[in-house]
Coordinates of C-alpha atoms in Angstrom, one line a residue:
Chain A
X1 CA 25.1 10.5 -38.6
X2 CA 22.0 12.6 -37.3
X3 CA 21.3 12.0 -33.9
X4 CA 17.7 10.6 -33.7
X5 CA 14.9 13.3 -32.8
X6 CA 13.7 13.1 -29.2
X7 CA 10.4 13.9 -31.2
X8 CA 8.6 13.4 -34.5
X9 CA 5.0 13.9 -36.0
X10 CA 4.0 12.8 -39.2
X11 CA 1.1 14.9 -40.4
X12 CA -0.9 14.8 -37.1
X13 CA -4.5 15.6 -37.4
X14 CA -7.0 16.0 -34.6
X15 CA -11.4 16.7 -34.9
X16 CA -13.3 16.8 -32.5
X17 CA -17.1 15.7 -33.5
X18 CA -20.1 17.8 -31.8
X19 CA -22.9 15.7 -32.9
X20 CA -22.7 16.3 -36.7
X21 CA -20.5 19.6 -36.3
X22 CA -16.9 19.1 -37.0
X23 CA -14.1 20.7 -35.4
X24 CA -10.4 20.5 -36.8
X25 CA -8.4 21.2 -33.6
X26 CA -5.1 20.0 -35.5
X27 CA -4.6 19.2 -39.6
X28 CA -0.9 18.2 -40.7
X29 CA 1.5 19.4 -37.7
X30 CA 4.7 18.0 -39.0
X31 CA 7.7 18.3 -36.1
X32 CA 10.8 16.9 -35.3
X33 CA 13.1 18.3 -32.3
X34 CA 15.9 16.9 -30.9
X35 CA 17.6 16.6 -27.9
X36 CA 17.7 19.9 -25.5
X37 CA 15.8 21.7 -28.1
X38 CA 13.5 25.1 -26.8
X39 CA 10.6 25.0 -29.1
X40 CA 8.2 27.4 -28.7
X41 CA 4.7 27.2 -29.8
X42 CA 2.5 30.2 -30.3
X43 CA -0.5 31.6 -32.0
X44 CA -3.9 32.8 -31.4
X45 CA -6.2 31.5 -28.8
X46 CA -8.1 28.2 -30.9
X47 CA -5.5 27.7 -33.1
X48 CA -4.7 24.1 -31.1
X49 CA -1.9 24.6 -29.2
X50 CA -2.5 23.4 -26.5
X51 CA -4.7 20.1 -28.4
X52 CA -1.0 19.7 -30.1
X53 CA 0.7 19.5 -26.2
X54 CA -1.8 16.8 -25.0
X55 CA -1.5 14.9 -27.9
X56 CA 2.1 15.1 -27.6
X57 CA 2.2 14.1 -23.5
X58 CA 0.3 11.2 -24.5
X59 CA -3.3 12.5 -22.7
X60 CA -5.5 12.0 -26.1
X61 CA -4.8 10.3 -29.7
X62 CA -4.8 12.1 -32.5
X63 CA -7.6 11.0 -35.4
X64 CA -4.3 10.1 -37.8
X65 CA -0.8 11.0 -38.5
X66 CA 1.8 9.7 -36.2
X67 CA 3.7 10.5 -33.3
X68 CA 7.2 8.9 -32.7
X69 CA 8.4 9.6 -28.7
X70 CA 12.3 8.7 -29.1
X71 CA 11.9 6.7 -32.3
X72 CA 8.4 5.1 -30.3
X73 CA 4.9 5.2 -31.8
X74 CA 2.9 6.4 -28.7
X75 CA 0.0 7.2 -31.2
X76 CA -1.4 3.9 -31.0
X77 CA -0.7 3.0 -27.3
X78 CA -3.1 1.7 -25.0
X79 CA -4.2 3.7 -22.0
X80 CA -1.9 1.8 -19.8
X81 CA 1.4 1.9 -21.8
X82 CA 0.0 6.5 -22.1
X83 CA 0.2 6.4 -17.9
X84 CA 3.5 4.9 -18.0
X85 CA 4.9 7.3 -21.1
X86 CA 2.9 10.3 -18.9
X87 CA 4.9 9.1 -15.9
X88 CA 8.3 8.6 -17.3
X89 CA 9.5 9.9 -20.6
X90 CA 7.7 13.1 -20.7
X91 CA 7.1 16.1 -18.0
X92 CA 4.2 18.4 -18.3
X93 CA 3.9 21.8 -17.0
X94 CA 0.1 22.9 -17.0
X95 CA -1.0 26.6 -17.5
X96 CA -2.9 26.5 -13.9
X97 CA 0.3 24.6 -12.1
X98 CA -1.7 21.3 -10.8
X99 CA -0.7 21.5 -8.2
X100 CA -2.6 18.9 -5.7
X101 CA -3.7 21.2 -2.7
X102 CA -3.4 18.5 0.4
X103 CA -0.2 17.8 -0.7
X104 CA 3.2 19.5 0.7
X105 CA 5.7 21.2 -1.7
X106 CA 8.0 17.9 -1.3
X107 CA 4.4 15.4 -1.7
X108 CA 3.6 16.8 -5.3
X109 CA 7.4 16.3 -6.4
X110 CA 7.4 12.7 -5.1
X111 CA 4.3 11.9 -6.9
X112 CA 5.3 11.1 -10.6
X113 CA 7.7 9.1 -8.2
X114 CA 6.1 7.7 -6.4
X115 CA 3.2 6.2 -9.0
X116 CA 7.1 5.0 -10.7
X117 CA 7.3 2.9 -7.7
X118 CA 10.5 4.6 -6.3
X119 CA 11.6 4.1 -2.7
X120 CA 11.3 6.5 -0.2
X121 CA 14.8 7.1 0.0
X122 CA 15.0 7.7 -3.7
X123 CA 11.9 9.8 -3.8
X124 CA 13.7 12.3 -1.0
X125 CA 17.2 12.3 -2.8
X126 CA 15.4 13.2 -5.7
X127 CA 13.3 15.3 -4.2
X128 CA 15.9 17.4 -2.5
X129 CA 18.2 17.6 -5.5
X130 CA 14.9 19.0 -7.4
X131 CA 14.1 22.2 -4.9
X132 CA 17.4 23.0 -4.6
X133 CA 17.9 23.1 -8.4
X134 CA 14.1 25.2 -8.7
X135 CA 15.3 27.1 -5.8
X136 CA 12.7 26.4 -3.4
X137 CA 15.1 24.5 -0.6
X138 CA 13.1 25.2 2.8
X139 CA 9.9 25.4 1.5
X140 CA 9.7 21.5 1.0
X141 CA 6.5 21.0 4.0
X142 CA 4.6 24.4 2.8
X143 CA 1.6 23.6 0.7
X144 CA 0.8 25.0 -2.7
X145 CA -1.4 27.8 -1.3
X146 CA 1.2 29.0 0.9
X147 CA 3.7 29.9 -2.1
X148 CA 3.7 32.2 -4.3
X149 CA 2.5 31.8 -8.3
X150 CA 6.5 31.8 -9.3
X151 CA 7.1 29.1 -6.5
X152 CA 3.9 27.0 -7.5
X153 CA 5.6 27.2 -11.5
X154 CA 9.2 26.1 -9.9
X155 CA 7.5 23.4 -8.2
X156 CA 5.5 22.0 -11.0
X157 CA 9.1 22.5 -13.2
X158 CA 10.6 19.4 -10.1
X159 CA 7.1 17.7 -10.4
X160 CA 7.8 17.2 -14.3
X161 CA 11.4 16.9 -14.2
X162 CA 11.0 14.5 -11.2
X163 CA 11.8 11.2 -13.2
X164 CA 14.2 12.5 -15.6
X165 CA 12.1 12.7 -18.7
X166 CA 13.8 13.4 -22.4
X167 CA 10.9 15.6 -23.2
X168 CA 9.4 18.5 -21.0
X169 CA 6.2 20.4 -22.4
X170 CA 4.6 23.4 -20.9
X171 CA 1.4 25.0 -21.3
X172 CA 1.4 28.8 -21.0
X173 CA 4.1 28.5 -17.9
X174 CA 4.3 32.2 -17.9
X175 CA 0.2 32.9 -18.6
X176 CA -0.1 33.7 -14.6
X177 CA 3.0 35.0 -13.8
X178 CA 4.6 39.3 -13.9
X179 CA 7.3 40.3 -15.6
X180 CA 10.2 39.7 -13.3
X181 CA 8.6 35.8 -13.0
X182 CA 8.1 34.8 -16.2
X183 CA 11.9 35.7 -16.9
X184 CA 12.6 33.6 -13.8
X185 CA 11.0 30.9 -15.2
X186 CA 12.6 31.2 -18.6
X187 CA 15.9 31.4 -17.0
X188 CA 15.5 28.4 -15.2
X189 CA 14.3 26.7 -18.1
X190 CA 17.8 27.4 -20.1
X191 CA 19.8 26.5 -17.3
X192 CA 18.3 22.5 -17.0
X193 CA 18.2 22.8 -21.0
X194 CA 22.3 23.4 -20.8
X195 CA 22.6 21.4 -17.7
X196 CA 20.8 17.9 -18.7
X197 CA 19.8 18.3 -21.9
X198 CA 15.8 18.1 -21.5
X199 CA 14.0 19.1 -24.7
X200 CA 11.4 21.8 -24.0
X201 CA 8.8 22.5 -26.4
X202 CA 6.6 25.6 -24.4
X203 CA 2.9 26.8 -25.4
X204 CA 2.9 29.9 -25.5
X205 CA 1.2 33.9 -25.9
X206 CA 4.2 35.5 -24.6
X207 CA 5.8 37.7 -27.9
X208 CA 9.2 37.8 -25.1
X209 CA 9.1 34.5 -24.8
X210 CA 8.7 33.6 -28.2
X211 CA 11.2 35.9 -29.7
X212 CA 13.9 35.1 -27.4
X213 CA 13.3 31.6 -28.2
X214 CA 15.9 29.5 -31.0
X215 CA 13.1 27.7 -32.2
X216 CA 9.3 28.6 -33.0
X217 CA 6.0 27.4 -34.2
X218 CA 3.3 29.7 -35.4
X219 CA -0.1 27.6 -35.5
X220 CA -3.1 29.3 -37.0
X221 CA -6.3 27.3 -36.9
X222 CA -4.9 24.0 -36.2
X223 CA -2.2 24.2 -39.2
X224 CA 1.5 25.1 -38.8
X225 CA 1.3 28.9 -40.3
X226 CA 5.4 29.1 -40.6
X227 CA 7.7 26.8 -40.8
X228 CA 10.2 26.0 -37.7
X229 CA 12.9 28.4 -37.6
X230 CA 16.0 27.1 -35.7
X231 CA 19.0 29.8 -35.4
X232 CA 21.3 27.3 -34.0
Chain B
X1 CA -36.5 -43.5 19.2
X2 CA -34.6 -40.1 18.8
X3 CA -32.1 -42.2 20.1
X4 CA -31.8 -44.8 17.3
X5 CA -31.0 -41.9 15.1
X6 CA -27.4 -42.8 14.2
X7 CA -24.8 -40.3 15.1
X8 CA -26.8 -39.5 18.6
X9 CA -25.0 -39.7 21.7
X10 CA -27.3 -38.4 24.0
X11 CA -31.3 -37.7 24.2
X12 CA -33.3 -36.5 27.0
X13 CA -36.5 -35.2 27.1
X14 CA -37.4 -31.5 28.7
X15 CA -40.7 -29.9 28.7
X16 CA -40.9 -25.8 28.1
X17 CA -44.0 -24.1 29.4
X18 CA -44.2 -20.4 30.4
X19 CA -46.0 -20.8 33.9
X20 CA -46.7 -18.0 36.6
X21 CA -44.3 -18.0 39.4
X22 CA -45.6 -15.7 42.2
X23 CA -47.0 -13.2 40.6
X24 CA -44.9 -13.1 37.3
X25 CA -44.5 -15.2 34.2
X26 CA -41.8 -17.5 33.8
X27 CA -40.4 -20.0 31.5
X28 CA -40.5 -23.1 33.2
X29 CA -38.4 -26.3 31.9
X30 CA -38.8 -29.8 33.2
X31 CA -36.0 -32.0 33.1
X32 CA -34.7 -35.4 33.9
X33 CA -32.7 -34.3 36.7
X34 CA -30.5 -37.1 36.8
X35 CA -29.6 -35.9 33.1
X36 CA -29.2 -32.6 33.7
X37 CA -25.0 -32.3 34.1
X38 CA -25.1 -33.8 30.2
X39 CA -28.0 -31.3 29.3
X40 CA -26.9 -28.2 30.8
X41 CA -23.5 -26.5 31.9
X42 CA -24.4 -24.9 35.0
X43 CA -22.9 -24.2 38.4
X44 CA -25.1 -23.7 41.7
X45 CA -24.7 -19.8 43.4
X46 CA -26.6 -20.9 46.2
X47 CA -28.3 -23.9 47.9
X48 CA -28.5 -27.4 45.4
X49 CA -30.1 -28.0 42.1
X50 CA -33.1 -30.7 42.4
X51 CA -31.7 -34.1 42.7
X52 CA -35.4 -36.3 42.2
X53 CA -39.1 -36.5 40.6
X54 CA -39.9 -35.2 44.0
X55 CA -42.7 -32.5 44.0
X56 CA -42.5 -28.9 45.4
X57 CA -38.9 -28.2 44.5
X58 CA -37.4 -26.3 42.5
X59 CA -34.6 -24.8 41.3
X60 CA -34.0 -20.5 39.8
X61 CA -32.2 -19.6 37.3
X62 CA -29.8 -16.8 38.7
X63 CA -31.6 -13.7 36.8
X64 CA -35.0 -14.9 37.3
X65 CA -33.6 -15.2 41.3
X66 CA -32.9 -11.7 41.2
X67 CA -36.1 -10.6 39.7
X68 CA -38.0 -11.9 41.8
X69 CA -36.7 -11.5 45.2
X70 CA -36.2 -15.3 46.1
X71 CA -33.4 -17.8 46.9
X72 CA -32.3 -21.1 48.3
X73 CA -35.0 -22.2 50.7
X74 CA -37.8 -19.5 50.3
X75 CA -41.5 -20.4 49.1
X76 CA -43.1 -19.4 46.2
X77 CA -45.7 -20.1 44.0
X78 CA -45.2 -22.6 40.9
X79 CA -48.8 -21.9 39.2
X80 CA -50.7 -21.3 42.4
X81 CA -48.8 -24.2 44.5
X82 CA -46.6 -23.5 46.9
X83 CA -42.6 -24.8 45.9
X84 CA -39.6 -24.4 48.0
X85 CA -36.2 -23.1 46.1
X86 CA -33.7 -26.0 46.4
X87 CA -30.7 -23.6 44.7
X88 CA -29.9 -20.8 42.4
X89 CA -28.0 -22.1 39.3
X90 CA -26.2 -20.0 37.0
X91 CA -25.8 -20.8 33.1
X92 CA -25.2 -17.3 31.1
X93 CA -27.6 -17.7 28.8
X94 CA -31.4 -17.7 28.8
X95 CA -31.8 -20.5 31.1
X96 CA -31.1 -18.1 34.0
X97 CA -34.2 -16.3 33.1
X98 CA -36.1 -20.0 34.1
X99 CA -37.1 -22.0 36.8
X100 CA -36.0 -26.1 36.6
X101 CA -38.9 -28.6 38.1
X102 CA -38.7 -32.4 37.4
X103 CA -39.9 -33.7 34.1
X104 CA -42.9 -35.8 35.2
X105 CA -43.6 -33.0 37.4
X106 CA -44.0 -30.2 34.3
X107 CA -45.9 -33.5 32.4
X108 CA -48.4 -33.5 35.1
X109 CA -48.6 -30.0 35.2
X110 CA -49.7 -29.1 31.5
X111 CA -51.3 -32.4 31.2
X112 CA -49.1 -34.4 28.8
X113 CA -48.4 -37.3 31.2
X114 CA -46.5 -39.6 29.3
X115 CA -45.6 -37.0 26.6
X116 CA -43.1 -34.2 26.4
X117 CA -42.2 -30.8 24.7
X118 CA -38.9 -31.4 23.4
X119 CA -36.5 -34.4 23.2
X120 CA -32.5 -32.6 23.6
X121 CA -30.1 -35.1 22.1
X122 CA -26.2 -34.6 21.1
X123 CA -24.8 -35.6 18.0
X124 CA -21.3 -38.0 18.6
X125 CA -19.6 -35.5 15.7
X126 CA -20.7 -31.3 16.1
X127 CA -20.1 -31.6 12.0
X128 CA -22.8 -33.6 11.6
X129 CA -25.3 -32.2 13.4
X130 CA -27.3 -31.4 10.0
X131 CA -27.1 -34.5 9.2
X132 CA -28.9 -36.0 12.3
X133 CA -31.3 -33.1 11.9
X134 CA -32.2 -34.2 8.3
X135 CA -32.4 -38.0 9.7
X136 CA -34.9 -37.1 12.5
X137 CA -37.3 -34.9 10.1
X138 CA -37.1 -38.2 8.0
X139 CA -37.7 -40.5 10.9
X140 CA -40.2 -38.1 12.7
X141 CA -41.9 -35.6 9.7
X142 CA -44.8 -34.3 12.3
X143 CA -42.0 -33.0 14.2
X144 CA -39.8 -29.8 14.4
X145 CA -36.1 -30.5 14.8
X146 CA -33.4 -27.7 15.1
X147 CA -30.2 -26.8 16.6
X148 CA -30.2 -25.8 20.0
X149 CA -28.8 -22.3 19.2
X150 CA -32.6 -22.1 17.9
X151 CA -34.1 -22.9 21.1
X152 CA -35.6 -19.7 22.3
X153 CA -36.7 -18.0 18.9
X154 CA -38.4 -21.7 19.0
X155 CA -39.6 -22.0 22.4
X156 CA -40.7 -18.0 22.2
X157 CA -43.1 -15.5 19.8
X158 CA -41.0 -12.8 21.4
X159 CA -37.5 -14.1 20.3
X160 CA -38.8 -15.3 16.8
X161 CA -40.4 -12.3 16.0
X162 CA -37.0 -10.2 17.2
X163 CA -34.7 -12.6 15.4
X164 CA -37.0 -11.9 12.5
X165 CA -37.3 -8.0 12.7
X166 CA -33.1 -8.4 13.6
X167 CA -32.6 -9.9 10.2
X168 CA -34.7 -7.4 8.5
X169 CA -33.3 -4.7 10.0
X170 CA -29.9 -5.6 9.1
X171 CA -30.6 -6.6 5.5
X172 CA -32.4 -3.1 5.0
X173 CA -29.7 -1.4 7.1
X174 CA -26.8 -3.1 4.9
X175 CA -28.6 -2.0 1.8
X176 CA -29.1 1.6 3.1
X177 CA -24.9 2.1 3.9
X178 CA -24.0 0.4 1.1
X179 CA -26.0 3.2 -1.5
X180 CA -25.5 6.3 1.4
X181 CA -22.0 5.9 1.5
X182 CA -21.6 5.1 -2.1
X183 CA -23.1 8.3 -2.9
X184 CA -20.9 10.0 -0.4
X185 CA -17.8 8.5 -1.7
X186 CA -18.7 9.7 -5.2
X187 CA -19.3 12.9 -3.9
X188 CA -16.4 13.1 -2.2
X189 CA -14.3 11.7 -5.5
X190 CA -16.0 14.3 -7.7
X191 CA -14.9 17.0 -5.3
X192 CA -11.9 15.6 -5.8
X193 CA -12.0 14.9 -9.1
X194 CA -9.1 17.4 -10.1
X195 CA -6.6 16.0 -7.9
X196 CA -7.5 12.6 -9.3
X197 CA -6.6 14.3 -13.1
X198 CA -3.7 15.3 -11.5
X199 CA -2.6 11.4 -10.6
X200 CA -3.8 10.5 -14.3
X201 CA -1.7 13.5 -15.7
X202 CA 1.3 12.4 -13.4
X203 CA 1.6 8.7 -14.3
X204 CA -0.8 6.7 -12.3
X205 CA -2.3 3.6 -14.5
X206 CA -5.9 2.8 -14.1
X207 CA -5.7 0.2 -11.6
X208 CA -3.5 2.5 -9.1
X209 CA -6.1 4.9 -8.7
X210 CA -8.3 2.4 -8.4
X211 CA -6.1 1.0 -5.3
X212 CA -5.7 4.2 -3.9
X213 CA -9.6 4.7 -3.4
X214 CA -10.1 1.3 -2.2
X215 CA -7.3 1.6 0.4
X216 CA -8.4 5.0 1.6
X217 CA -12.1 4.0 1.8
X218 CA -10.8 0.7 3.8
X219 CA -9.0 3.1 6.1
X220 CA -12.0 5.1 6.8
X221 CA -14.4 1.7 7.2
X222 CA -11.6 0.2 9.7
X223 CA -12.1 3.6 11.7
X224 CA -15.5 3.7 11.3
X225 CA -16.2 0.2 12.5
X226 CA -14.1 0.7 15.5
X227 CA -16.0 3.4 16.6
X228 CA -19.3 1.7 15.7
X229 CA -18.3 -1.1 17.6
X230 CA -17.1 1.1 20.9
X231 CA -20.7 2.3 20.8
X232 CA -22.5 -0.7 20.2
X233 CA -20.5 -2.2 22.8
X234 CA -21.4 0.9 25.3
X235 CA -25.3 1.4 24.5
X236 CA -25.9 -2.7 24.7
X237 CA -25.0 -2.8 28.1
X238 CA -27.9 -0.7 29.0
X239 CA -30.8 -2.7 26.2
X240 CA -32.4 -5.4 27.4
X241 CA -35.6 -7.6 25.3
X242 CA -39.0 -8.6 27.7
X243 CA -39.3 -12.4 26.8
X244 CA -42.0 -12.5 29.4
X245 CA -43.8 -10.2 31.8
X246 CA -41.3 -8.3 34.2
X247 CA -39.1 -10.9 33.3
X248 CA -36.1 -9.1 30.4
X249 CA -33.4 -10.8 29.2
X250 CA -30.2 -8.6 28.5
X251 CA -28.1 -9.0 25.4
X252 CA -25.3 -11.2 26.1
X253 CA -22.2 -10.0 24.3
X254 CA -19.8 -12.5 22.7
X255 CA -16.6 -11.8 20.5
X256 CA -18.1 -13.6 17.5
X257 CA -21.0 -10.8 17.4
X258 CA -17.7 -7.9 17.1
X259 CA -16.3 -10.9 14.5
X260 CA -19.5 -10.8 12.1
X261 CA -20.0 -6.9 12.9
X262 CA -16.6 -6.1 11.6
X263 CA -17.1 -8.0 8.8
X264 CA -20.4 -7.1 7.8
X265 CA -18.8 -3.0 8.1
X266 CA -16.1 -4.2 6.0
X267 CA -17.6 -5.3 3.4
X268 CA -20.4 -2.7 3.7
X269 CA -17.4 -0.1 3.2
X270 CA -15.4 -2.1 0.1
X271 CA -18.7 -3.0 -1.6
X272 CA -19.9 0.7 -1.7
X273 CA -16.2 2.3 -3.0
X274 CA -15.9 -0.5 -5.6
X275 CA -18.0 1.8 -7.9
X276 CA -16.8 5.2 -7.5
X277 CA -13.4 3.7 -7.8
X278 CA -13.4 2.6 -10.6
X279 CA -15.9 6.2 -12.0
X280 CA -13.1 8.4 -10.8
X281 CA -10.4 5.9 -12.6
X282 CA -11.6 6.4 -15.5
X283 CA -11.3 10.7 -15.4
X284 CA -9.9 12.0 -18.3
X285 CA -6.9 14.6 -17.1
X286 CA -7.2 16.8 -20.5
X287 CA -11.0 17.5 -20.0
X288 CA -10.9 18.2 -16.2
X289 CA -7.8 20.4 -16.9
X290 CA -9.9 22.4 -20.3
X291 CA -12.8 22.3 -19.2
X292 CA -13.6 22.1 -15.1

């Protein structure tokens, strides 16, 4: 028997209203991944991709369609059952990092954490087993601005990983990073794939990225413009 | 008759008058002396406190003493007729700013011979005080009956008025923090508003950001009103408040006034991040992240 998709949508659709002026961010996205799935999401700039991550990380509702988080409707969820879906089934990597700026390196890690309730001791265990698997053991009192852009991406990565979520989704991880990074990043992004089994699902302009990647999405003004691929 | 008033324990009757006493004004009660020890808690720093209805004694209040430049056996003049000090008493609180005569003497003084300024009583409970103070304005509607903690806004323009301008003060004072630092926590917030996103975005429910702004604005308040207080405390040492000519009475510190102080900041401080507490709760992390 199928194992059950970490993820399904059931023709999602998302407008935006401007006063009488419509906006169709999303119109039928149709998706089901499963467990330590890469799933990369490209396409042009406006074409909704990262309107389809949000909706997906439980930040906003979509205007209809469905979205089932490990056989779970979160497309109906109250606010308060989104913060608690945001803070423990799914991870999100943000294009700019997020980092929070008076926070150290270890701080940011502990936060999903810490709003979890964890104890300290559990927050530092966690913590320490994070940097060293992101490879930023030593650096866990600098803050943000003394690390480099790669570093700031590795520690978002812990932040999102922090409370062992099924579903990981980033937003353009590589959009600030060279070369030599963003294949870094990738890299590290296999290895917790074959090591826990997260699902990814990655937003993406990155051709590199995207080719190297099993699975793909092409969107193109909010609708899926080809159909998922998978080569596995 | 005050002292049919059920619940009383104790009435005497003293007479206030502001008199000249050398050349300065003082306040100038006349009392029953042999009353006095259930009227007043006091203890003598020098010579005795008057003992009879005799004439030409009388007794200083400690402060007034010290203004003056007279003690235990000198003259001086009680409204152009010469007294002798019997003693210097010491009460800590606005009765050492006074002089003490005999009751019939201060009658015959202002001319109210068999009348009087004031009656004092006690109540038999201190919870019902109100009570007996209800009972007398019943009994007695042409006069004014208060608690003694009253007296001297009573007694004095000068106190009334400050107690008055006090209260006004404070009120507009209170109002004042509560909007300024309102609108400086919600400035700060929105400075922080992307950090805040970042909470949202990471888990944190509604009513935990809310806690966290209402425990770091209590932080800052308990900080705030420790310092105030250390300064109060400091620049109130050196403020005193004219009650009559040359004759000032200093502000008497006691821990209740750091008690209702702290409060008051406290309150002042939760009431004005209640507001931008629950503004920045409600930030929404995919439009700070979009769009700034």
């Amino acid at each position: 028997m199928a194992e059950e998709p970490v993820l399904r949508t059931d023709e999602l659709n998302k407008t935006y209203w401007s006063g009488p002026e419509k906006t169709v961010a999303l119109d039928g996205i149709n998706l089901e991944i499963r467990k330590g799935e890469l799933l990369a999401v490209y396409g042009p700039s406006g074409s909704g991709k990262t309107t389809l991550l949000f909706l997906l990380g439980g930040f906003d509702k979509p205007t209809s369609g469905r979205i089932l988080l490990d056989g779970i409707e979160i497309s109906n969820m109250d606010e308060y059952r989104l913060s608690r879906i945001r803070r423990s089934n799914v991870g999100f990597v943000f294009q700019n990092y997020n980092l929070v700026e008076d926070l150290s390196v270890q701080e940011n890690v502990s936060l999903t954490m810490m709003f979890e309730g964890k104890t300290e001791k559990e927050m530092k265990e966690r913590t320490a087993e994070l940097l060293d698997k992101v490879g930023l053991v030593g650096k866990e009192r600098h803050r943000p601005s003394q690390l480099s852009a790669g570093e700031q991406q590795r520690v978002a990565i812990a932040r999102a990983l922090a409370n062992r979520p099924r579903l990981v989704l980033m937003d353009e991880p590589t959009g600030n990073l060279d070369q030599d990074n963003s294949r870094a990043i990738m890299q590290l992004v296999t290895n917790i794939i074959r090591a826990d089994g997260v699902t990814f699902i990655i937003a993406t302009h990155n051709l590199e990225i995207v080719q190297e990647t099993p699975s793909r999405l092409f969107l193109k003004a909010g609708q899926i413009a080809t159909d998922l691929i998978s080569h596995s | 008759m005050v002292k049919a008033v059920a619940g009383i324990s104790f009435a005497t009757p003293v007479t206030l008058a502001l008199m000249t006493l050398d050349s300065d004004e003082a306040l100038a009660a006349g009392v029953v002396p042999a009353q006095l020890h259930s009227l007043l808690n006091y203890s003598m720093i020098t010579g005795v406190m008057i003992t009879s209805n005799q004439t030409g004694i009388l007794a200083l209040g400690k402060t007034l003493s010290a203004t003056i430049g007279k003690g235990a056996g000198d003259p001086v003049q009680l409204n152009g007729v010469i007294y002798s000090v019997s003693g210097v008493y010491l009460t800590n609180s606005w009765m050492d700013y006074s002089v003490i005569i005999p009751h019939v003497v201060a009658q015959q003084m202002i001319g109210m011979v068999n009348g009087t300024s004031m009656i004092v009583a006690t109540a038999q409970d201190s919870r019902n005080v109100d009570n007996v103070i209800g009972q007398i304005r019943t009994l007695m509607p042409t006069f004014e009956a208060f608690r003694s903690s009253e007296t001297p806004s009573k007694v004095s323009p000068i106190f009334a008025s400050l107690e008055s301008i006090a209260s006004d003060i404070t009120a507009i004072v209170t109002l004042g923090a509560v909007l300024g630092i309102m609108n400086s926590n919600l400035n700060n917030l929105r400075e922080r508003m992307r950090a805040f996103a970042i909470f949202k975005a990471t888990g944190a429910t509604y009513n935990q950001i809310i806690k966290l702004v209402l425990y770091e604005s209590l932080l800052l308040g308990t900080l705030g009103t420790l310092i105030g207080l250390g300064i109060s405390y400091a620049v109130l040492q050196f403020i005193s408040i004219p009650i009559v000519q040359n004759v000032s009475v200093a502000i008497i510190l006691v821990p209740s006034t750091f008690l209702y102080a702290a409060l008051l900041a406290f309150s002042v401080s939760f009431l004005a991040s209640i507001y931008p507490a629950l503004k920045i709760a409600r930030v929404r992390p995919q439009e700070v992240f979009r769009f700034g």
